[in-house]
Each structure stands twice: as structure tokens, then as C-alpha cells.
């Protein structure tokens, strides 16, 4: 799924508020995912801080971003600034990804 998005030219970012950034970064290396995520914000803090850095580095407006997360507080914070958000009630899958793209196209967002 990730490789397919990358091959279609989708710009992807990875954000995590982990308390163990070195472990998170090592996982990306082991999975060989660094190539797919040019924007990575992996450190403790608010998602608003993570996204502000991604927006600054990428030049992509919040209104052009799609965000999947399993924490309501992150969905609430990011939808408030215009990011299309999908709350994950189940593991990420192609079906969930398609639902997110559909919501984005319709201008909808979980709150």
C-alpha cells in the first residue's frame, strides 16, 4: 500500500509523538520505509507542532493533507486547522485508505 502510493507520486509524511524517537527511526530503517516518507516528525509533542513543521518543509497547505490517526485528540486538533482527518477504528488497510481519499474528495473530516 505504501509503496503503491509512493509510486503514484503521493507525498507522504510520518508523524509520531513517541517517547522513544531512536526506536521509531530504527523501525523505519528496518522496514526500509525512509524512502517513502520524505517528511518525518518523530518526537514527543503535539500533532499541531509536527504538522506545522511538515507544512513549512513541504509547502503543502493543511487543506491538501489527509491524516489517519487512532487518537481522538489528534483528529480534533488537526481537523480544527483544516486537515482532512480519518479516525482509525480498525487497522490501516486499502479499504480504510480508500475511505480517507473519498472523504478528502468530498471535503469531509472526522472531528
Short mmCIF file of C-alpha atoms in Angstrom, two decimals:
data_model
loop_
_atom_site.label_atom_id
_atom_site.label_comp_id
_atom_site.label_asym_id
_atom_site.label_seq_id
_atom_site.Cartn_x
_atom_site.Cartn_y
_atom_site.Cartn_z
CA UNK A 1 0.00 0.00 0.00
CA UNK A 2 2.73 2.49 0.97
CA UNK A 3 4.89 1.58 -1.99
CA UNK A 4 1.90 1.94 -4.33
CA UNK A 5 1.14 5.44 -3.09
CA UNK A 6 4.78 6.40 -3.43
CA UNK A 7 4.91 5.07 -6.99
CA UNK A 8 1.82 7.15 -7.84
CA UNK A 9 3.67 10.27 -6.68
CA UNK A 10 1.83 10.80 -3.41
CA UNK A 11 3.88 12.80 -0.93
CA UNK A 12 3.69 11.14 2.46
CA UNK A 13 4.70 12.14 5.95
CA UNK A 14 5.09 10.14 9.10
CA UNK A 15 4.38 11.67 12.49
CA UNK A 16 4.71 10.11 15.92
CA UNK A 17 4.75 11.52 19.41
CA UNK A 18 6.72 8.54 20.69
CA UNK A 19 8.79 8.87 23.82
CA UNK A 20 11.47 6.78 22.08
CA UNK A 21 12.38 8.55 18.81
CA UNK A 22 15.52 6.44 18.21
CA UNK A 23 13.45 3.25 18.29
CA UNK A 24 10.86 4.71 15.92
CA UNK A 25 13.55 5.82 13.49
CA UNK A 26 15.23 2.43 13.70
CA UNK A 27 11.93 0.73 12.84
CA UNK A 28 11.70 2.85 9.69
CA UNK A 29 15.21 1.76 8.73
CA UNK A 30 14.45 -1.92 9.36
CA UNK A 31 11.25 -1.72 7.29
CA UNK A 32 13.11 0.25 4.60
CA UNK A 33 10.40 2.92 4.71
CA UNK A 34 12.56 6.07 4.84
CA UNK A 35 12.42 6.27 1.06
CA UNK A 36 8.62 6.61 1.17
CA UNK A 37 8.37 9.30 3.83
CA UNK A 38 10.36 12.44 2.96
CA UNK A 39 8.72 14.25 5.88
CA UNK A 40 9.20 12.68 9.29
CA UNK A 41 8.40 14.21 12.66
CA UNK A 42 9.15 11.60 15.32
CA UNK A 43 9.39 13.07 18.81
CA UNK A 44 7.18 13.83 21.82
CA UNK A 45 4.85 16.76 21.32
CA UNK A 46 1.55 17.83 19.83
CA UNK A 47 0.47 16.87 16.34
CA UNK A 48 -0.02 20.57 15.62
CA UNK A 49 3.74 21.04 16.10
CA UNK A 50 4.51 18.05 13.88
CA UNK A 51 2.20 19.27 11.13
CA UNK A 52 3.42 22.87 11.28
CA UNK A 53 6.92 21.60 10.51
CA UNK A 54 5.68 19.37 7.69
CA UNK A 55 3.65 22.23 6.23
CA UNK A 56 6.67 24.55 6.38
CA UNK A 57 9.06 21.99 4.86
CA UNK A 58 6.71 20.71 2.16
CA UNK A 59 4.81 23.85 1.25
CA UNK A 60 1.63 21.76 1.23
CA UNK A 61 -1.39 23.54 2.71
CA UNK A 62 -3.27 21.90 5.56
CA UNK A 63 -6.33 21.78 3.29
CA UNK A 64 -4.39 19.47 0.96
CA UNK A 65 -3.43 16.99 3.69
CA UNK A 66 -5.10 13.72 4.66
CA UNK A 67 -4.38 12.36 8.15
CA UNK A 68 -5.15 8.94 9.66
CA UNK A 69 -4.87 8.50 13.43
CA UNK A 70 -6.21 6.38 16.27
CA UNK A 71 -6.34 9.15 18.89
CA UNK A 72 -9.35 11.47 19.03
CA UNK A 73 -7.30 14.37 20.39
CA UNK A 74 -5.08 14.34 17.29
CA UNK A 75 -8.08 14.18 14.96
CA UNK A 76 -9.72 17.08 16.80
CA UNK A 77 -6.57 19.22 16.78
CA UNK A 78 -5.75 18.69 13.12
CA UNK A 79 -9.29 18.93 11.74
CA UNK A 80 -9.54 22.31 13.53
CA UNK A 81 -6.78 23.69 11.28
CA UNK A 82 -8.23 22.29 8.06
CA UNK A 83 -6.58 18.88 7.66
CA UNK A 84 -8.91 16.13 6.41
CA UNK A 85 -8.83 13.51 9.16
CA UNK A 86 -9.99 9.93 9.47
CA UNK A 87 -10.20 8.33 12.90
CA UNK A 88 -8.86 4.78 12.76
CA UNK A 89 -11.27 2.37 14.43
CA UNK A 90 -9.53 -0.57 12.79
CA UNK A 91 -6.04 -1.31 11.43
CA UNK A 92 -4.95 0.57 8.32
CA UNK A 93 -5.99 -1.22 5.13
CA UNK A 94 -6.67 -0.45 1.49
CA UNK A 95 -10.36 -0.08 2.35
CA UNK A 96 -9.57 2.48 5.07
CA UNK A 97 -7.22 4.33 2.72
CA UNK A 98 -9.92 4.47 0.04
CA UNK A 99 -12.42 5.77 2.61
CA UNK A 100 -9.95 8.52 3.50
CA UNK A 101 -9.48 9.53 -0.13
CA UNK A 102 -13.26 9.57 -0.57
CA UNK A 103 -13.69 11.82 2.47
CA UNK A 104 -10.95 14.11 1.16
CA UNK A 105 -12.64 14.37 -2.26
CA UNK A 106 -15.96 15.25 -0.60
CA UNK A 107 -14.41 17.76 1.80
CA UNK A 108 -15.41 15.70 4.85
CA UNK A 109 -13.41 15.06 8.01
CA UNK A 110 -13.80 13.27 11.32
CA UNK A 111 -13.74 15.69 14.19
#
